[in-house]
């Protein structure tokens, strides 16, 4: 007669064969460097100017005049500076117009940031999306002592990881 | 005494099952493994699943390692054989987007298996990859997969992300 211990051992050996699984693995790797890109476009070619005395007296604002597209895999900050302290005349006028008559702000925000020739933070990533698009508003104050003419200025945008 | 015998009878199957289920880590990254008995699932690496981003626009496009690996196993003559896949990233301190990697069937030698031709997004939980109905005889079937690194919509911190895709074959 088979003892009850024999049954227990038999059950112990058979049970693993009822449920069965096998494993195998594949290993791999993703190398992820810091990746940031900034694209700046000017929908209206940024030809700005005063058209009458009213505008000249009160300054002029251009809404949504600059588009920024930031692509990144990490938090970022966009800064802006002017290429020079002053506008350069493109029509042989002698007066100098300071670059800080130009201010910028993200559309929808209230505080304008005057341009200087040092990078000034303008936008921070406020979400973790890879692609973010923004528009900027531009304000031009009155250049009181400027001669009539044409002036040019470079705006330099930069983006870096936070 | 009865309690000890009952406990022993319950513990022994657990110990045996764990031993059967253990496939062991591969000796080198990208290498296959398997333990060589008739119930094995085996992996053969054809093209290592190593991905590198070189510019930001690549974040928005899928990257594919075609013909990355081949899974092979013997189909059960009596029951469905199922293969599940799951992924584990070694960088626990970094959050990794769910479904960052997918597997896509490239080709297979089985005409009866139910295996999704669409990419199967990998998760930390087992996802059903293949259901092979019972087949008389002792046939071995192979399934070749592409590994896809999916486009990103959210930030993934700069780092080196090592991953392990684990395949579990079950027979009821």
Short mmCIF file of C-alpha atoms in Angstrom, two decimals:
data_model
loop_
_atom_site.label_atom_id
_atom_site.label_comp_id
_atom_site.label_asym_id
_atom_site.label_seq_id
_atom_site.Cartn_x
_atom_site.Cartn_y
_atom_site.Cartn_z
CA UNK A 1 0.00 0.00 0.00
CA UNK A 2 1.32 3.46 -0.93
CA UNK A 3 1.84 5.64 2.06
CA UNK A 4 0.35 9.13 2.27
CA UNK A 5 3.90 10.59 2.14
CA UNK A 6 4.38 9.03 -1.30
CA UNK A 7 1.20 10.78 -2.50
CA UNK A 8 2.45 14.10 -1.14
CA UNK A 9 5.80 13.76 -2.89
CA UNK A 10 4.07 12.78 -6.14
CA UNK A 11 1.77 15.79 -5.92
CA UNK A 12 4.77 18.02 -5.20
CA UNK A 13 6.55 16.82 -8.34
CA UNK A 14 3.49 16.98 -10.60
CA UNK A 15 2.26 20.42 -9.63
CA UNK A 16 5.06 22.34 -11.38
CA UNK A 17 4.19 20.65 -14.66
CA UNK A 18 0.58 21.88 -14.52
CA UNK A 19 1.47 25.60 -14.71
CA UNK A 20 4.59 26.39 -16.76
CA UNK A 21 6.52 29.43 -17.91
CA UNK A 22 9.89 30.24 -19.49
CA UNK A 23 11.76 33.50 -19.84
CA UNK A 24 14.23 35.01 -22.28
CA UNK A 25 15.54 38.55 -22.52
CA UNK A 26 16.79 41.15 -24.99
CA UNK A 27 18.87 44.04 -23.74
CA UNK A 28 19.23 47.40 -25.42
CA UNK A 29 20.01 51.03 -24.89
CA UNK A 30 18.76 54.54 -25.69
CA UNK A 31 21.38 57.28 -25.63
CA UNK A 32 19.65 60.59 -24.97
CA UNK A 33 21.80 63.76 -25.06
CA UNK A 34 20.48 67.22 -24.24
CA UNK A 35 18.57 68.36 -27.34
CA UNK A 36 17.20 71.89 -27.76
CA UNK A 37 16.28 73.87 -30.83
CA UNK A 38 14.79 77.32 -31.33
CA UNK A 39 13.17 78.62 -34.49
CA UNK A 40 12.27 82.30 -34.84
CA UNK A 41 10.06 83.63 -37.62
CA UNK A 42 8.72 87.07 -38.36
CA UNK A 43 5.36 86.83 -40.11
CA UNK A 44 5.45 90.49 -41.25
CA UNK A 45 9.20 90.75 -41.93
CA UNK A 46 9.47 93.06 -38.90
CA UNK A 47 9.18 96.30 -40.86
CA UNK A 48 8.05 98.57 -38.05
CA UNK A 49 7.75 102.33 -37.90
CA UNK A 50 5.79 105.40 -36.87
CA UNK A 51 3.23 106.50 -39.40
CA UNK A 52 1.90 109.65 -37.75
CA UNK A 53 2.54 112.03 -34.86
CA UNK A 54 0.04 110.25 -32.64
CA UNK A 55 1.99 107.03 -32.90
CA UNK A 56 5.26 108.87 -32.44
CA UNK A 57 3.99 110.59 -29.30
CA UNK A 58 2.65 107.48 -27.59
CA UNK A 59 4.83 104.71 -28.92
CA UNK A 60 3.60 101.76 -30.91
CA UNK A 61 2.79 98.17 -30.08
CA UNK A 62 2.91 95.16 -32.43
CA UNK A 63 1.05 92.14 -31.15
CA UNK A 64 1.98 88.59 -32.19
CA UNK A 65 4.71 89.91 -34.45
CA UNK A 66 7.33 87.24 -33.68
CA UNK A 67 6.81 83.47 -33.64
CA UNK A 68 9.02 81.23 -31.51
CA UNK A 69 9.07 77.46 -31.75
CA UNK A 70 11.06 75.59 -29.10
CA UNK A 71 11.78 71.87 -29.36
CA UNK A 72 13.46 70.24 -26.42
CA UNK A 73 13.72 67.09 -24.34
CA UNK A 74 14.35 69.02 -21.11
CA UNK A 75 13.30 72.30 -19.42
CA UNK A 76 14.65 75.39 -21.18
CA UNK A 77 14.89 79.15 -21.08
CA UNK A 78 14.80 81.56 -24.05
CA UNK A 79 16.73 84.80 -23.74
CA UNK A 80 16.90 87.81 -25.98
CA UNK A 81 19.40 90.60 -26.52
CA UNK A 82 20.04 93.32 -29.08
CA UNK A 83 22.93 92.97 -31.47
CA UNK A 84 24.12 96.48 -30.55
CA UNK A 85 23.44 99.15 -27.97
CA UNK A 86 21.88 101.31 -30.63
CA UNK A 87 20.09 101.01 -33.94
CA UNK A 88 22.25 101.49 -36.99
CA UNK A 89 21.08 104.02 -39.50
CA UNK A 90 20.39 102.61 -42.90
CA UNK A 91 19.62 105.98 -44.45
CA UNK A 92 22.63 108.13 -43.51
CA UNK A 93 21.05 109.94 -40.58
CA UNK A 94 23.46 111.04 -37.88
CA UNK A 95 21.50 110.49 -34.70
CA UNK A 96 21.76 107.34 -32.69
CA UNK A 97 18.67 105.54 -31.40
CA UNK A 98 19.11 103.38 -28.32
CA UNK A 99 18.04 99.78 -28.67
CA UNK A 100 16.12 99.91 -25.38
CA UNK A 101 13.22 101.70 -27.04
CA UNK A 102 12.27 98.16 -28.11
CA UNK A 103 10.65 95.90 -25.53
CA UNK A 104 9.33 92.37 -25.91
CA UNK A 105 6.95 90.14 -24.01
CA UNK A 106 5.26 86.79 -24.56
CA UNK A 107 1.76 87.38 -25.92
CA UNK A 108 -0.74 87.18 -23.10
CA UNK A 109 1.72 88.43 -20.47
CA UNK A 110 1.64 91.96 -19.16
CA UNK A 111 5.24 92.95 -18.44
CA UNK A 112 7.45 94.11 -21.31
CA UNK A 113 11.18 93.42 -21.12
CA UNK A 114 13.40 96.17 -22.61
CA UNK A 115 16.15 95.05 -24.95
CA UNK A 116 19.73 95.39 -23.83
CA UNK A 117 22.91 93.97 -25.30
CA UNK A 118 23.01 91.36 -22.51
CA UNK A 119 20.88 88.21 -22.76
CA UNK A 120 17.70 88.68 -20.74
CA UNK A 121 15.40 85.73 -19.97
CA UNK A 122 12.15 86.10 -21.85
CA UNK A 123 10.45 82.68 -21.76
CA UNK A 124 10.70 79.60 -19.56
CA UNK A 125 9.29 76.18 -20.27
CA UNK A 126 6.06 75.91 -18.34
CA UNK A 127 5.25 72.33 -19.34
CA UNK A 128 7.11 69.18 -20.38
CA UNK A 129 5.98 69.08 -24.01
CA UNK A 130 8.72 68.47 -26.58
CA UNK A 131 7.30 71.13 -28.92
CA UNK A 132 6.11 74.54 -27.73
CA UNK A 133 5.03 77.46 -29.89
CA UNK A 134 4.75 81.04 -28.69
CA UNK A 135 4.14 84.47 -30.12
CA UNK A 136 5.73 87.67 -28.88
CA UNK A 137 4.46 91.23 -28.67
CA UNK A 138 6.82 94.11 -29.42
CA UNK A 139 6.60 97.67 -28.13
CA UNK A 140 8.50 100.58 -29.62
CA UNK A 141 8.84 103.67 -27.42
CA UNK A 142 9.31 107.13 -28.82
CA UNK A 143 12.91 107.95 -29.83
CA UNK A 144 12.59 111.60 -28.90
CA UNK A 145 15.84 112.91 -30.26
CA UNK A 146 15.99 110.84 -33.40
CA UNK A 147 16.06 112.23 -36.89
CA UNK A 148 13.60 110.89 -39.39
CA UNK A 149 15.08 108.02 -41.35
CA UNK A 150 15.50 104.30 -41.39
CA UNK A 151 17.23 102.33 -38.65
CA UNK A 152 18.10 98.69 -38.28
CA UNK A 153 18.72 96.46 -35.28
CA UNK A 154 19.40 92.76 -34.83
CA UNK A 155 17.44 90.83 -32.21
CA UNK A 156 19.36 87.80 -30.98
CA UNK A 157 17.39 84.98 -29.40
CA UNK A 158 19.08 82.09 -27.63
CA UNK A 159 17.81 78.97 -25.89
CA UNK A 160 19.53 76.90 -23.21
CA UNK A 161 18.69 74.09 -20.82
CA UNK A 162 17.55 75.13 -17.35
CA UNK B 1 3.23 16.73 11.64
CA UNK B 2 0.33 17.03 9.17
CA UNK B 3 0.88 20.79 9.07
CA UNK B 4 4.56 20.33 8.15
CA UNK B 5 3.71 17.86 5.39
CA UNK B 6 1.02 20.19 4.02
CA UNK B 7 3.43 23.13 4.11
CA UNK B 8 6.13 21.10 2.39
CA UNK B 9 3.74 19.95 -0.32
CA UNK B 10 2.80 23.59 -0.99
CA UNK B 11 6.35 24.94 -0.95
CA UNK B 12 7.95 22.33 -3.17
CA UNK B 13 5.96 23.23 -6.30
CA UNK B 14 6.77 26.92 -5.77
CA UNK B 15 10.46 26.17 -5.54
CA UNK B 16 10.34 23.97 -8.64
CA UNK B 17 8.32 26.53 -10.65
CA UNK B 18 10.74 29.32 -9.80
CA UNK B 19 13.62 27.23 -11.04
CA UNK B 20 11.85 26.44 -14.31
CA UNK B 21 10.85 30.07 -14.88
CA UNK B 22 14.34 31.49 -14.38
CA UNK B 23 16.01 32.30 -17.66
CA UNK B 24 18.96 34.15 -16.16
CA UNK B 25 20.49 37.42 -17.39
CA UNK B 26 22.39 37.40 -20.67
CA UNK B 27 26.15 37.47 -20.33
CA UNK B 28 26.51 40.47 -22.67
CA UNK B 29 24.12 43.25 -23.63
CA UNK B 30 22.26 42.30 -26.75
CA UNK B 31 22.98 38.61 -26.45
CA UNK B 32 20.35 35.93 -26.49
CA UNK B 33 19.64 33.49 -23.77
CA UNK B 34 17.78 30.30 -23.18
CA UNK B 35 18.44 27.17 -21.21
CA UNK B 36 18.24 24.45 -23.79
CA UNK B 37 15.42 22.08 -22.95
CA UNK B 38 12.45 21.23 -25.17
CA UNK B 39 10.22 23.82 -23.48
CA UNK B 40 12.58 26.75 -23.99
CA UNK B 41 11.87 30.06 -25.55
CA UNK B 42 15.03 31.26 -27.22
CA UNK B 43 16.12 34.68 -28.45
CA UNK B 44 18.64 35.25 -31.17
CA UNK B 45 19.88 38.82 -31.60
CA UNK B 46 20.18 39.82 -35.25
CA UNK B 47 20.69 43.58 -34.85
CA UNK B 48 21.25 45.07 -31.38
CA UNK B 49 18.54 47.47 -30.19
CA UNK B 50 20.83 50.45 -29.58
CA UNK B 51 19.35 53.86 -30.26
CA UNK B 52 21.07 57.26 -30.34
CA UNK B 53 19.48 60.66 -30.85
CA UNK B 54 21.66 63.16 -32.70
CA UNK B 55 19.29 66.10 -33.21
CA UNK B 56 16.07 67.40 -31.76
CA UNK B 57 13.93 66.59 -34.78
CA UNK B 58 14.68 62.90 -34.25
CA UNK B 59 12.63 63.11 -31.05
CA UNK B 60 9.56 63.55 -33.23
CA UNK B 61 10.24 60.61 -35.56
CA UNK B 62 10.19 56.87 -34.86
CA UNK B 63 13.51 55.05 -34.90
CA UNK B 64 13.49 51.43 -35.96
CA UNK B 65 15.93 48.56 -35.60
CA UNK B 66 14.71 46.20 -38.33
CA UNK B 67 15.13 42.46 -37.86
CA UNK B 68 16.32 43.09 -34.32
CA UNK B 69 15.82 39.63 -32.87
CA UNK B 70 14.22 36.26 -33.44
CA UNK B 71 12.07 34.48 -30.88
CA UNK B 72 11.72 30.73 -31.26
CA UNK B 73 9.90 28.11 -29.25
CA UNK B 74 8.28 24.73 -29.58
CA UNK B 75 4.51 24.83 -29.80
CA UNK B 76 2.56 22.70 -27.39
CA UNK B 77 0.62 19.88 -29.09
CA UNK B 78 -2.19 20.21 -26.57
CA UNK B 79 -2.69 23.81 -25.47
CA UNK B 80 -2.16 27.37 -26.59
CA UNK B 81 1.37 28.62 -26.12
CA UNK B 82 1.46 32.29 -25.22
CA UNK B 83 4.37 34.69 -25.23
CA UNK B 84 4.23 37.91 -23.23
CA UNK B 85 6.69 40.82 -23.40
CA UNK B 86 7.48 43.51 -20.86
CA UNK B 87 10.22 46.09 -20.48
CA UNK B 88 12.33 47.21 -17.58
CA UNK B 89 14.54 50.31 -17.59
CA UNK B 90 17.57 50.34 -15.36
CA UNK B 91 17.39 54.12 -14.72
CA UNK B 92 14.83 54.00 -11.95
CA UNK B 93 15.55 57.61 -11.00
CA UNK B 94 14.35 58.85 -14.40
CA UNK B 95 10.77 58.71 -15.54
CA UNK B 96 10.37 57.04 -18.90
CA UNK B 97 7.28 57.49 -21.07
CA UNK B 98 4.92 54.54 -21.20
CA UNK B 99 5.11 52.87 -24.59
CA UNK B 100 8.40 54.48 -25.57
CA UNK B 101 9.42 51.22 -27.25
CA UNK B 102 7.28 48.89 -29.33
CA UNK B 103 7.78 45.55 -30.99
CA UNK B 104 6.55 44.93 -34.52
CA UNK B 105 6.36 41.51 -36.09
CA UNK B 106 8.69 41.39 -39.10
CA UNK B 107 8.06 37.80 -40.19
CA UNK B 108 7.27 34.41 -38.73
CA UNK B 109 7.36 30.74 -39.67
CA UNK B 110 3.95 30.05 -38.11
CA UNK B 111 0.82 30.32 -40.24
CA UNK B 112 -1.51 29.65 -37.31
CA UNK B 113 -0.15 31.98 -34.62
CA UNK B 114 -2.16 34.98 -33.55
CA UNK B 115 0.39 37.76 -33.41
CA UNK B 116 -0.51 41.40 -33.91
CA UNK B 117 0.92 42.89 -37.09
CA UNK B 118 0.59 46.31 -35.53
CA UNK B 119 3.31 47.44 -33.14
CA UNK B 120 2.82 46.25 -29.57
CA UNK B 121 3.75 49.01 -27.12
CA UNK B 122 5.92 47.70 -24.31
CA UNK B 123 5.07 48.38 -20.72
CA UNK B 124 6.39 47.38 -17.34
CA UNK B 125 3.48 44.94 -17.31
CA UNK B 126 3.37 41.83 -19.52
CA UNK B 127 1.73 42.44 -22.90
CA UNK B 128 0.50 39.50 -24.96
CA UNK B 129 2.70 39.19 -28.04
CA UNK B 130 1.98 35.77 -29.54
CA UNK B 131 -0.68 33.10 -29.13
CA UNK B 132 0.33 29.90 -30.85
CA UNK B 133 -2.56 27.38 -31.06
CA UNK B 134 -1.71 23.74 -30.35
CA UNK B 135 0.10 21.97 -33.19
CA UNK B 136 0.59 18.20 -33.45
CA UNK B 137 4.21 17.16 -33.37
CA UNK B 138 7.07 19.03 -31.85
CA UNK B 139 7.35 22.00 -34.22
CA UNK B 140 9.58 24.95 -33.49
CA UNK B 141 8.33 28.30 -34.71
CA UNK B 142 10.27 31.51 -35.15
CA UNK B 143 9.08 35.09 -34.94
CA UNK B 144 11.32 37.96 -36.06
CA UNK B 145 10.66 41.39 -34.57
CA UNK B 146 11.60 44.99 -35.24
CA UNK B 147 12.20 47.21 -32.23
CA UNK B 148 10.68 50.68 -32.56
CA UNK B 149 11.61 53.72 -30.52
CA UNK B 150 8.46 55.81 -30.68
CA UNK B 151 8.29 59.61 -31.15
CA UNK B 152 8.27 61.63 -27.97
CA UNK B 153 5.71 64.22 -27.01
CA UNK B 154 7.03 64.85 -23.48
CA UNK B 155 10.47 65.60 -22.06
CA UNK B 156 12.82 62.72 -21.36
CA UNK B 157 15.84 63.84 -19.38
CA UNK B 158 19.28 63.47 -21.01
CA UNK B 159 20.75 60.16 -19.85
CA UNK B 160 21.74 56.71 -20.96
CA UNK B 161 18.71 54.44 -20.74
CA UNK B 162 19.50 50.74 -20.57
CA UNK B 163 16.53 48.45 -20.94
CA UNK B 164 15.71 44.78 -20.80
CA UNK B 165 12.81 43.29 -22.73
CA UNK B 166 11.67 40.12 -20.99
CA UNK B 167 9.71 37.45 -22.82
CA UNK B 168 7.67 35.00 -20.84
CA UNK B 169 6.27 31.91 -22.51
CA UNK B 170 3.38 30.25 -20.75
CA UNK B 171 1.56 27.02 -21.35
CA UNK B 172 -1.53 26.48 -19.24
#
